[in-house]
Amino acid sequence: MKSQIRKSESEQKVVLVIHGGAGAIKKENMTDAVEVAYHNKLKEALQVGYDVLINKGSSTDAVQATIIVMEDSPLFNAGKGSVFTNSGTIEMDASIMDGETLNAGAIASVTTIKNPITAAREVMDHSKHVMLVGNGADEFAKMRNLALASPSYFFTQRKFDAMKRIQWENDTQLDHSSEDDAGNRKMGTVGAVAIDSKGNISAGTSTGGMTNKRFGRAGDTPIIGSGTYANNKTCGVSATGHGEHFIRNVVCYDISAQMEYGNKSFYDASNNIINNKLKKCGGDGGVIGLDAEGNVSMPFNTTGMYRGFITEQGEIETFIYKE
Amino acid sequence: MKSQIRKSESEQKVVLVIHGGAGAIKKENMTDAVEVAYHNKLKEALQVGYDVLINKGSSTDAVQATIIVMEDSPLFNAGKGSVFTNSGTIEMDASIMDGETLNAGAIASVTTIKNPITAAREVMDHSKHVMLVGNGADEFAKMRNLALASPSYFFTQRKFDAMKRIQWENDTQLDHSSEDDAGNRKMGTVGAVAIDSKGNISAGTSTGGMTNKRFGRAGDTPIIGSGTYANNKTCGVSATGHGEHFIRNVVCYDISAQMEYGNKSFYDASNNIINNKLKKCGGDGGVIGLDAEGNVSMPFNTTGMYRGFITEQGEIETFIYKE
């Protein structure tokens, strides 16, 4: 597997890299049909973002368009596929960051928004704030005329049963570590990072959080620096995994800081935190992203991470397991 | 002013440093009586934390006890002194981090909790999570039997009038930049950082946010890495200021990363982000903190910051303006 793409030195080549969650994803629990469904949806999401980039669109537009495809799919734990809380509701988080301006937008614990990444974008572009939480964020989305969705839009019997089973076991569970009845629906947080033809980097992340979560728990996804970070000077990163560990280790900004202050490459910096720091403290998960030259890295310390990238030439590669 | 204290090399000396918000705090708008009130409250808070530390208590206990004193005072924009939202309610944020374990707790947009820093501590110690937001966080506090407070506890006519005046001006306002009728009540976020006799560093921050804020806006205070960070290897930091800029620049973790990856001193790293990076992008505010040797730094780029520290010997110094 090529985890690094070296671009030519001439002009900025566009690149887009995505993830659909990391976790205990094992080939023996998968069917061919499910594998194909994931590969196809990752490719569709990459193609949508690529079309934005190749037509001179911004990296922020590409990231948003790509994540919307994944939010609209029941395959991932974000948007439509968001898992149920302890109360049988859904609570979604998302964030987006523009590496040119360092502007950012985030929403946490929203319940009525069809595409949380679009709400995060609206916060970035149409408010003076970075982060809106709870009912206030839903209210903001409504005021901005964003598409809302009813509880039935988010309902599936499988997700509801998973929540009930975990309640019976009296525990919460990370979406991507769920071993549900089918044994083959490893769902996860989604994220995208792009560099556009002007060399601007953007990153975004969206999630439905943990099955059976309570008390308005937010993970790293809505936290700028932990779940999402972008800076044209260094890199763009989107994380997925055990959010609490990702917050404590400020994972995405740590990678940027290793590059800025420690002269590490993006590949070395991202591998260092995922396979060294986080692994030592039990922080399961991974990141995807790219640096200012379009070099891609996608390290993870779990058995699998849905992921892929598309290059300037439109070459798509998607992966599920370690290779 | 001594902004650096060098400890002897023998054994760990305890040190505690605090802030009560940075902003447009000007001597010409102050009365002697108000100045004295602030100095006295800062000294009281420092003394309470020092008593914990000198009796071999943990830095986390000291930080919590210190912040509670400031939350219980109407002088600061946290706890009792929290400013009003657009709806005439209060929404408070707080976070705390233990530099030995990197454990952390945070709550955002809570409305019923008397001491938000205690709720953040409970999240750290008695949940598997780092961050709880909105109604869920209030629910958690209630379940943990934390002291709650009714809206009347938080009400003052002065704060209510400030909110109404800003509504009339159709704007939101940072607490610490408020020029209210009295012209001399510059209130702000509160924070504390301590190192205990075992050499463990902890940091905490608590705020009522922006007067007239809407949509569940959260600033940097509940964001680990932006508003609060602690790591025995490097430093402990608590921030106060224009929260959006502090989030985008991941201010507190940036200081730690400059030290870890760039070999900067705590003094240089903290001054670099406050007086260089943040100043360039209009990010008003400051930080307080200390490094693993107990060296204190308290940089700010506004006209004033309520701040002070207490040393092993019990020597207290408190400040308001640039000196």
XYZ file of C-alpha atoms in Angstrom:
646
model
C 0.000 0.000 0.000
C 1.220 3.446 -0.886
C 0.680 5.552 2.205
C 2.714 8.426 0.805
C 2.156 10.168 -2.479
C 4.940 12.452 -3.657
C 3.700 15.208 -5.926
C 5.762 16.781 -8.642
C 7.447 20.046 -7.690
C 5.841 22.052 -10.488
C 2.404 23.244 -9.429
C -0.047 22.311 -6.676
C -1.754 19.038 -7.337
C -5.120 18.432 -5.741
C -5.440 15.476 -3.369
C -8.309 14.248 -1.202
C -8.085 11.662 1.586
C -10.942 10.281 3.706
C -11.815 7.882 6.495
C -15.015 6.172 7.556
C -13.918 5.135 11.046
C -11.320 2.874 12.651
C -11.921 -0.056 14.974
C -12.115 -3.825 15.420
C -12.791 -4.375 11.737
C -11.859 -7.948 10.828
C -11.994 -9.725 7.497
C -13.393 -12.887 9.073
C -16.460 -10.937 10.217
C -17.086 -9.420 6.786
C -18.973 -10.626 3.753
C -17.807 -9.796 0.264
C -20.983 -7.835 -0.314
C -20.405 -5.618 2.713
C -16.781 -5.030 1.758
C -17.864 -3.996 -1.722
C -20.503 -1.665 -0.298
C -17.884 0.134 1.800
C -15.356 0.375 -1.034
C -18.026 1.712 -3.364
C -19.265 4.337 -0.928
C -15.711 5.507 -0.153
C -15.057 5.778 -3.905
C -18.289 7.695 -4.450
C -17.386 10.145 -1.655
C -13.864 10.611 -3.056
C -15.193 11.158 -6.563
C -17.647 13.845 -5.396
C -14.888 15.761 -3.595
C -12.485 15.284 -6.500
C -14.990 16.816 -8.903
C -15.000 19.938 -6.731
C -11.205 20.102 -6.589
C -10.524 19.398 -10.260
C -12.916 22.201 -11.185
C -10.812 24.639 -9.121
C -13.189 24.457 -6.159
C -11.908 25.097 -2.646
C -10.641 22.388 -0.333
C -13.341 23.413 2.148
C -16.088 22.833 -0.432
C -14.526 19.492 -1.363
C -14.301 18.342 2.266
C -17.908 19.317 2.922
C -19.245 17.642 -0.249
C -17.288 14.467 0.488
C -18.477 14.215 4.076
C -22.105 14.805 3.048
C -21.943 11.640 0.909
C -20.817 9.648 3.948
C -23.308 11.345 6.291
C -26.114 10.405 3.906
C -25.080 6.734 3.936
C -26.252 4.321 6.657
C -22.842 2.581 6.425
C -21.108 5.118 8.682
C -21.766 6.478 12.164
C -22.499 10.059 11.116
C -25.603 11.812 9.847
C -28.145 9.173 8.783
C -26.123 6.291 10.252
C -25.668 7.918 13.681
C -26.012 5.467 16.556
C -28.524 5.813 19.371
C -27.921 7.376 22.770
C -29.127 5.846 26.012
C -32.421 7.724 25.509
C -32.946 6.341 22.015
C -32.142 9.713 20.476
C -29.205 10.683 18.308
C -26.601 13.313 19.214
C -24.156 14.280 16.488
C -20.895 16.262 16.474
C -18.941 17.774 13.592
C -16.173 20.243 12.873
C -14.411 21.815 9.908
C -11.287 23.959 9.591
C -9.809 26.094 6.836
C -6.022 25.871 6.828
C -5.547 29.135 4.943
C -7.302 31.375 7.487
C -7.406 29.042 10.525
C -11.129 29.751 10.625
C -13.092 26.871 12.052
C -16.627 25.793 12.898
C -17.945 23.059 15.167
C -21.231 21.803 16.551
C -21.725 19.316 19.387
C -24.700 17.252 20.505
C -27.110 18.295 17.767
C -30.219 16.210 17.219
C -32.203 17.611 14.291
C -29.650 18.437 11.580
C -29.513 16.238 8.474
C -25.886 17.094 7.657
C -23.891 18.162 10.710
C -20.824 19.032 8.595
C -22.919 21.675 6.846
C -23.877 23.128 10.225
C -20.200 23.270 11.227
C -19.472 25.059 7.935
C -22.274 27.544 8.615
C -20.843 28.280 12.058
C -17.463 28.953 10.430
C -18.806 31.117 7.604
C -21.837 32.804 9.141
C -21.182 33.340 12.840
C -18.490 35.026 14.873
C -18.065 31.812 16.815
C -16.238 28.537 16.421
C -18.296 26.191 18.568
C -22.027 25.895 19.243
C -23.360 23.140 21.492
C -26.664 21.481 22.297
C -30.078 22.936 21.517
C -28.513 26.273 20.631
C -26.660 24.693 17.719
C -29.873 23.111 16.410
C -31.574 26.492 16.730
C -28.763 28.129 14.747
C -29.085 25.520 11.980
C -32.816 26.124 11.788
C -32.290 29.883 11.581
C -29.785 29.335 8.745
C -32.422 27.234 6.922
C -30.321 24.077 6.911
C -32.024 20.794 6.086
C -33.436 19.184 9.217
C -34.401 15.558 9.683
C -36.962 13.847 11.891
C -36.105 11.011 14.298
C -37.506 8.510 11.783
C -34.829 9.548 9.250
C -32.162 8.309 11.647
C -33.989 5.154 12.804
C -32.924 1.635 11.935
C -33.927 -1.432 13.911
C -30.335 -2.690 13.897
C -28.989 0.438 15.609
C -31.859 0.458 18.086
C -31.260 -3.191 18.965
C -27.530 -2.501 19.426
C -28.335 0.268 21.898
C -30.800 -1.935 23.801
C -28.326 -4.797 23.966
C -25.605 -2.521 25.323
C -28.036 -1.058 27.866
C -28.698 -4.557 29.033
C -24.950 -4.990 29.385
C -24.938 -1.613 31.159
C -22.143 -0.115 29.149
C -21.363 2.364 26.454
C -19.600 1.311 23.327
C -17.528 3.003 20.686
C -19.352 2.840 17.392
C -16.443 1.229 15.577
C -15.924 -1.535 18.152
C -19.488 -2.761 17.951
C -19.881 -6.471 17.338
C -23.488 -6.501 16.364
C -25.622 -9.458 15.428
C -24.591 -9.403 11.818
C -21.022 -9.185 13.031
C -20.021 -7.251 9.984
C -21.238 -3.679 10.349
C -18.239 -1.901 11.757
C -19.365 1.670 11.563
C -17.428 4.787 12.351
C -16.859 8.466 12.400
C -16.175 9.996 8.986
C -13.642 12.598 7.924
C -11.979 14.203 4.931
C -8.905 16.323 4.235
C -8.177 18.040 0.923
C -5.614 20.294 -0.698
C -6.907 22.393 -3.583
C -5.305 23.899 -6.675
C -4.333 27.018 -4.709
C -2.532 24.907 -2.131
C -5.143 25.515 0.563
C -5.747 22.657 3.000
C -9.057 21.962 4.778
C -10.165 19.214 7.140
C -13.528 18.068 8.485
C -14.954 15.332 10.711
C -18.490 14.154 11.572
C -19.823 11.540 14.001
C -22.799 10.097 15.814
C -20.618 9.289 18.822
C -20.942 6.231 21.052
C -23.874 3.835 21.132
C -25.768 4.172 24.425
C -23.891 7.340 25.428
C -25.420 9.515 28.147
C -25.137 12.994 29.577
C -24.350 14.823 26.341
C -20.978 13.114 25.980
C -18.843 14.694 23.251
C -15.733 13.017 21.893
C -12.892 14.566 19.940
C -14.830 15.135 16.711
C -16.111 18.666 17.540
C -12.850 19.691 19.197
C -10.563 21.766 16.966
C -7.043 20.478 17.625
C -8.173 17.033 18.773
C -10.557 15.692 16.106
C -9.853 18.122 13.275
C -7.042 20.528 12.385
C -5.831 22.274 9.237
C -3.017 24.720 8.622
C -1.516 25.490 5.207
C 1.890 25.768 6.868
C 1.877 22.165 8.053
C -0.974 19.752 7.366
C -4.653 18.879 7.554
C -5.842 16.005 9.779
C -9.094 14.240 10.692
C -9.200 11.695 13.525
C -11.326 8.689 14.422
C -11.142 6.514 17.498
C -11.504 6.513 21.259
C -12.346 10.204 21.548
C -11.360 10.675 25.182
C -7.769 9.667 24.454
C -7.725 11.815 21.339
C -8.812 14.857 23.400
C -6.222 14.289 26.136
C -3.466 13.991 23.540
C -4.741 16.870 21.333
C -3.985 14.483 18.491
C -4.503 16.533 15.315
C -2.708 19.649 16.534
C 0.065 17.518 17.998
C 0.892 16.304 14.488
C 1.022 19.877 13.196
C 3.184 20.934 16.169
C 5.644 18.068 15.655
C 6.054 19.319 12.078
C 6.250 23.036 12.950
C 8.452 22.851 16.036
C 10.174 19.487 15.635
C 10.742 19.452 11.852
C 9.066 16.054 11.544
C 7.523 14.937 8.266
C 3.745 14.492 8.204
C 4.239 10.760 7.798
C 6.542 10.484 10.820
C 4.498 12.848 13.007
C 1.191 11.084 12.319
C 2.688 7.636 12.834
C 4.410 8.746 16.019
C 1.226 9.796 17.791
C -0.961 6.934 16.535
C 1.459 4.032 16.857
C 3.547 5.284 19.758
C 1.864 7.796 22.099
C -1.738 6.651 21.663
C -0.957 2.948 21.523
C 0.858 3.180 24.885
C -2.182 4.669 26.623
C -4.762 2.425 24.955
C -6.030 5.111 22.602
C -7.485 3.053 19.762
C -7.979 4.749 16.446
C -6.325 6.494 13.552
C -5.984 9.664 11.530
C -5.956 10.561 7.855
C -4.520 13.672 6.303
C -1.974 15.315 4.076
C 0.751 17.919 4.214
C 1.300 21.107 2.236
C 2.876 19.133 -0.601
C -0.033 16.725 -0.827
C 1.759 13.788 0.824
C -0.883 11.490 2.305
C -0.647 9.521 5.567
C -3.346 7.248 7.052
C -1.964 5.540 10.197
C -4.186 3.538 12.581
C -3.507 1.197 15.484
C -6.685 -0.925 15.209
C -7.335 -3.926 12.971
C -9.008 -1.777 10.356
C -9.899 1.696 9.180
C -12.170 2.495 6.244
C -10.046 4.875 4.205
C -8.932 6.018 0.788
C -7.552 8.803 -1.336
C -7.791 10.249 -4.820
C -4.958 11.962 -6.651
C -4.810 14.774 -9.204
C -4.969 12.172 -11.954
C -8.210 10.809 -10.540
C -6.598 7.599 -9.328
C -8.620 6.213 -6.443
C -7.437 3.742 -3.824
C -9.599 2.511 -0.936
C -8.707 0.199 1.956
C -10.311 -1.485 4.952
C -7.713 -3.646 6.742
C -4.020 -3.327 7.425
C -2.099 -4.127 4.248
C 7.277 42.529 38.375
C 8.759 39.079 38.766
C 7.145 36.974 36.104
C 9.573 34.112 36.629
C 10.275 32.390 39.907
C 13.280 30.071 39.961
C 12.927 27.317 42.517
C 15.865 25.726 44.284
C 17.070 22.487 42.729
C 16.644 20.451 45.938
C 13.037 19.261 46.229
C 9.759 20.191 44.572
C 8.433 23.489 45.845
C 4.688 24.070 45.588
C 3.508 27.030 43.503
C 0.038 28.252 42.554
C -0.799 30.839 39.887
C -4.243 32.204 38.967
C -6.090 34.610 36.707
C -9.470 36.311 36.906
C -9.748 37.332 33.268
C -7.926 39.608 30.824
C -9.375 42.552 28.900
C -9.712 46.305 28.554
C -8.987 46.849 32.229
C -7.809 50.441 32.733
C -6.719 52.210 35.885
C -8.630 55.367 34.945
C -11.879 53.403 35.019
C -11.161 51.871 38.425
C -11.839 53.102 41.931
C -9.446 52.280 44.743
C -12.186 50.295 46.445
C -12.737 48.060 43.407
C -9.017 47.506 42.967
C -8.740 46.480 46.607
C -11.703 44.125 46.260
C -10.036 42.319 43.339
C -6.641 42.095 45.027
C -8.260 40.748 48.189
C -10.293 38.115 46.364
C -7.275 36.970 44.328
C -5.281 36.696 47.575
C -8.061 34.757 49.276
C -8.247 32.320 46.343
C -4.457 31.871 46.322
C -4.390 31.304 50.082
C -7.095 28.619 49.894
C -5.183 26.709 47.220
C -1.882 27.195 49.021
C -3.316 25.648 52.178
C -4.121 22.523 50.147
C -0.639 22.396 48.615
C 1.350 23.091 51.789
C -0.518 20.278 53.527
C 0.678 17.851 50.832
C -2.630 18.038 48.966
C -2.729 17.389 45.217
C -2.421 20.100 42.601
C -5.847 19.058 41.279
C -7.448 19.634 44.696
C -5.662 22.978 44.980
C -6.799 24.134 41.532
C -10.391 23.146 42.259
C -10.475 24.810 45.693
C -8.940 27.993 44.300
C -11.369 28.243 41.398
C -14.353 27.643 43.693
C -13.427 30.802 45.630
C -13.517 32.804 42.399
C -16.689 31.076 41.139
C -18.418 32.010 44.395
C -17.487 35.689 43.998
C -19.579 38.090 41.897
C -16.353 39.854 40.849
C -15.555 37.330 38.117
C -17.452 35.953 35.128
C -17.718 32.373 36.360
C -20.125 30.605 38.701
C -22.110 33.228 40.626
C -20.782 36.111 38.521
C -21.611 34.502 35.156
C -23.016 36.945 32.612
C -26.393 36.591 30.913
C -27.080 35.035 27.541
C -29.410 36.561 24.984
C -32.276 34.680 26.661
C -31.482 36.053 30.111
C -30.148 32.682 31.230
C -26.617 31.708 32.154
C -24.509 29.085 30.342
C -21.240 28.122 31.979
C -18.193 26.176 30.788
C -15.295 24.679 32.735
C -12.446 22.209 32.375
C -9.712 20.657 34.477
C -6.683 18.523 33.618
C -4.272 16.388 35.642
C -0.742 16.635 34.256
C 0.390 13.364 35.812
C -2.172 11.118 34.087
C -3.396 13.441 31.313
C -6.880 12.736 32.597
C -9.249 15.600 31.995
C -12.842 16.674 32.521
C -14.926 19.388 30.899
C -18.505 20.625 30.822
C -20.020 23.109 28.375
C -23.216 25.168 28.456
C -24.430 24.091 31.892
C -27.122 26.179 33.534
C -27.862 24.790 36.986
C -24.505 23.968 38.567
C -23.233 26.169 41.393
C -19.567 25.327 40.822
C -18.839 24.250 37.232
C -15.202 23.406 38.064
C -16.492 20.749 40.456
C -18.618 19.290 37.684
C -15.573 19.169 35.390
C -13.670 17.394 38.179
C -16.503 14.878 38.571
C -16.442 14.145 34.854
C -12.694 13.488 35.127
C -12.905 11.326 38.243
C -16.295 9.620 37.946
C -17.030 9.092 34.269
C -15.275 7.423 31.378
C -15.608 10.641 29.416
C -13.779 13.918 29.090
C -16.489 16.250 27.867
C -20.214 16.532 28.612
C -22.302 19.283 27.027
C -25.675 20.937 27.532
C -28.551 19.453 29.485
C -26.746 16.116 29.747
C -23.956 17.716 31.760
C -26.469 19.282 34.165
C -28.148 15.897 34.480
C -24.796 14.265 35.295
C -24.083 16.890 37.978
C -27.476 16.252 39.547
C -26.901 12.509 39.550
C -23.542 13.062 41.238
C -25.312 15.150 43.906
C -23.375 18.320 43.121
C -24.680 21.599 44.539
C -27.144 23.186 42.148
C -28.222 26.815 42.094
C -31.436 28.500 40.995
C -31.533 31.352 38.441
C -31.915 33.833 41.317
C -28.489 32.818 42.666
C -26.891 34.071 39.446
C -29.043 37.219 39.052
C -27.733 40.729 39.471
C -29.434 43.796 38.017
C -26.097 45.069 36.714
C -25.455 41.949 34.620
C -29.033 41.931 33.371
C -28.800 45.596 32.332
C -25.505 44.901 30.539
C -27.166 42.137 28.538
C -30.162 44.314 27.671
C -27.925 47.198 26.611
C -25.894 44.933 24.330
C -29.080 43.464 22.872
C -30.122 46.998 22.053
C -26.766 47.439 20.332
C -27.404 44.077 18.665
C -24.055 42.573 19.498
C -22.352 40.094 21.705
C -19.560 41.161 23.949
C -16.664 39.456 25.646
C -17.138 39.653 29.373
C -13.771 41.246 29.948
C -14.225 44.000 27.404
C -17.482 45.216 28.888
C -17.653 48.908 29.679
C -20.662 48.887 31.920
C -22.373 51.808 33.645
C -20.044 51.783 36.582
C -17.182 51.648 34.116
C -15.081 49.659 36.492
C -16.341 46.095 36.625
C -14.072 44.332 34.190
C -15.022 40.743 34.763
C -13.511 37.643 33.343
C -12.964 33.972 33.082
C -11.063 32.457 36.008
C -8.296 29.883 36.056
C -5.643 28.282 38.213
C -2.513 26.178 37.726
C -0.607 24.460 40.530
C 2.372 22.218 41.100
C 2.252 20.107 44.245
C 4.887 18.624 46.531
C 5.078 15.501 44.333
C 5.802 17.608 41.275
C 2.376 16.998 39.736
C 0.912 19.852 37.696
C -2.829 20.525 37.270
C -4.748 23.275 35.491
C -8.377 24.423 35.493
C -10.537 27.134 33.933
C -14.142 28.294 34.441
C -16.283 30.903 32.693
C -19.724 32.351 32.123
C -18.836 33.160 28.522
C -19.968 36.204 26.567
C -22.714 38.601 27.575
C -25.701 38.253 25.216
C -24.321 35.080 23.602
C -26.734 32.884 21.628
C -26.975 29.399 20.190
C -25.037 27.607 22.906
C -21.762 29.312 21.992
C -18.779 27.740 23.741
C -15.396 29.447 23.835
C -12.036 27.911 24.592
C -12.648 27.316 28.316
C -14.125 23.778 28.013
C -11.689 22.770 25.264
C -8.733 20.705 26.490
C -5.727 22.020 24.589
C -7.200 25.449 23.931
C -8.432 26.791 27.297
C -6.724 24.359 29.674
C -3.783 21.972 29.459
C -1.486 20.234 31.932
C 1.371 17.779 31.467
C 4.043 17.030 34.076
C 6.602 16.784 31.278
C 6.113 20.381 30.185
C 3.699 22.792 31.881
C 0.223 23.645 33.078
C -1.715 26.501 31.443
C -5.082 28.246 31.790
C -6.238 30.788 29.203
C -8.568 33.790 29.171
C -9.539 35.971 26.252
C -11.258 35.961 22.877
C -12.144 32.283 22.915
C -12.566 31.791 19.169
C -8.955 32.837 18.517
C -7.767 30.666 21.391
C -9.510 27.630 19.872
C -8.121 28.211 16.360
C -4.603 28.521 17.779
C -4.968 25.633 20.276
C -3.224 28.033 22.662
C -2.528 25.973 25.783
C -1.284 22.865 23.999
C 0.732 25.023 21.611
C 2.790 26.232 24.575
C 3.418 22.667 25.719
C 4.343 21.610 22.163
C 6.795 24.497 21.730
C 8.491 23.235 24.891
C 8.377 19.526 24.018
C 9.273 19.717 20.324
C 11.019 23.102 20.072
C 12.942 23.140 23.374
C 11.478 26.524 24.281
C 11.257 27.633 27.906
C 7.761 28.047 29.352
C 8.349 31.789 29.565
C 9.367 32.086 25.901
C 6.682 29.707 24.615
C 3.852 31.453 26.472
C 5.028 34.912 25.460
C 5.469 33.807 21.867
C 1.865 32.744 21.380
C 0.274 35.584 23.352
C 2.384 38.510 22.178
C 3.258 37.253 18.716
C 0.853 34.734 17.155
C -2.348 35.876 18.892
C -1.592 39.579 18.735
C -1.139 39.356 14.954
C -4.605 37.855 14.470
C -6.404 40.095 16.974
C -6.685 37.407 19.623
C -7.006 39.468 22.794
C -6.226 37.742 26.065
C -3.599 36.014 28.126
C -2.535 32.844 29.871
C -1.140 31.950 33.269
C 0.784 28.854 34.177
C 3.967 27.218 35.308
C 6.467 24.625 34.170
C 7.728 21.428 35.797
C 10.234 23.415 37.848
C 7.591 25.809 39.139
C 8.647 28.743 36.957
C 5.630 31.044 36.553
C 4.636 33.018 33.448
C 1.570 35.276 33.066
C 1.689 36.983 29.638
C -1.260 38.975 28.239
C -1.725 41.323 25.289
C -4.577 43.424 26.725
C -4.373 46.434 29.056
C -4.947 44.280 32.095
C -5.338 40.798 33.515
C -6.358 39.980 37.088
C -3.623 37.613 38.197
C -1.304 36.507 40.949
C 0.762 33.710 42.403
C 1.827 32.253 45.726
C 5.151 30.545 46.379
C 6.248 27.740 48.697
C 7.112 30.360 51.312
C 3.567 31.710 51.233
C 4.603 34.928 49.489
C 1.639 36.290 47.548
C 1.769 38.771 44.681
C -1.320 39.994 42.804
C -1.570 42.298 39.799
C -4.162 43.978 37.604
C -2.427 46.152 34.979
C 0.759 45.829 32.962
C 3.685 46.661 35.222
